[in-house]
């Protein structure tokens, strides 16, 4: 039986003038009512809800001018136990990677809560978790039969504080995200706009690193992003308010230039769309720094194409790229707008591309890239360096680890010692593999181009004396292998 019930009875036979009610949680108990005079009526509506999951014992005692009728029987009934999540204090556990079906159809009202972005307009279901320092995303976008709203709180039941809330994010579904604090208890309320109730699926995902704002097109059914092609990777997708494609990073290099193609799709006739692309180049969790909007186009009704150059100053490692398409006006990086779609991608920015002919410690130089690249990863050379000379002017480059200088066949790139004794020295315990590069030595008598005490592998390389020097260009005191056509001139 529900907790809000009206007790009714049949009038007793006789000359009674009223009734007294006794209600308790034990037989003959009086902890709820004790001989409460309700008058000469045949029903009683208790001013507050009875306790959940409790057997209640009721005695109805008629009275008349001669006093109370004695030895009246006691009847009992049991109220319903609260369903899981119906109240804050019996909230359902919501771990990372959760996908839980829920319903608010039998939920009770939630009162006494602080305002939290979305007003409490319908009975809801509660969920809880303890923060672990990760960023969290909670959504009802997977499935919902009504217009959901989400509210997030922290603290203890009865003294909750608002974290965030939202009404619409993905059509009638909702999505919130926030960084969690380790050890803090959070409570999530799923309720409904305008008093709506129904079924839903709630999900929670977690991620480490910078916290990013959310963005979406609430209604993606008229137009959406159907294909994104970037850095040789293609992603074809269907209609969605927001899509997360962060699982597999797209590899790009600092200083590299990559083509991007963005294709809209329409349910019926074409409409004017605006595209924007942002990359968090400094990994600070936003897209608002100078140069982080890397592409824009529109208005357009068809595919757009352009080039994006990753600055040599970009921070290497995994970061986020956001692609947004909005109907009839340009989107911002953190907006929730009416029509269109937002897609997020992960980029793995590599420090593996030489883009400069200069020799210093600046980003994009051969010296910088060789020490910045991951150990054992290929160092590549930008096409702008083809048929160019990289001048080594600040001293020999010393190999530190397991290096690979891998130029493209036919690139005709020369690395020349200019005013220094040699280009390269490999110390014992280190190695380097070199492909399709030419070396011109400096002033050293032995090993004016390369001095090897470690492991040297040459493939289709040329090694020559510098102008005016009579020297041994390659000195080997370690391990050395040759492959392909290597031209070494002493």
CSV table of C-alpha atoms in Angstrom, one decimal, residues 6-12 16-21 36-45 60-63:
chain,number,residue,atom,x,y,z
A,6,UNK,CA,-7.0,7.7,3.2
A,7,UNK,CA,-8.5,5.4,5.9
A,8,UNK,CA,-12.2,4.7,5.6
A,9,UNK,CA,-14.6,2.6,7.6
A,10,UNK,CA,-18.3,1.8,7.8
A,11,UNK,CA,-20.3,3.6,10.4
A,12,UNK,CA,-21.0,1.4,13.4
A,16,UNK,CA,-22.3,6.8,18.2
A,17,UNK,CA,-21.4,10.5,18.0
A,18,UNK,CA,-17.8,10.2,16.8
A,19,UNK,CA,-14.7,8.1,16.4
A,20,UNK,CA,-11.2,8.1,17.9
A,21,UNK,CA,-8.2,6.8,16.0
A,36,UNK,CA,-7.3,11.2,18.1
A,37,UNK,CA,-10.9,12.4,17.8
A,38,UNK,CA,-11.8,12.7,14.1
A,39,UNK,CA,-15.5,13.5,14.7
A,40,UNK,CA,-18.5,11.7,13.4
A,41,UNK,CA,-17.0,10.9,9.9
A,42,UNK,CA,-16.2,7.6,8.1
A,43,UNK,CA,-12.7,8.5,6.7
A,44,UNK,CA,-9.4,10.0,7.8
A,45,UNK,CA,-6.6,11.6,5.7
A,60,UNK,CA,-11.0,2.8,15.4
A,61,UNK,CA,-13.0,3.4,18.6
A,62,UNK,CA,-16.6,4.8,18.3
A,63,UNK,CA,-17.9,6.9,21.2
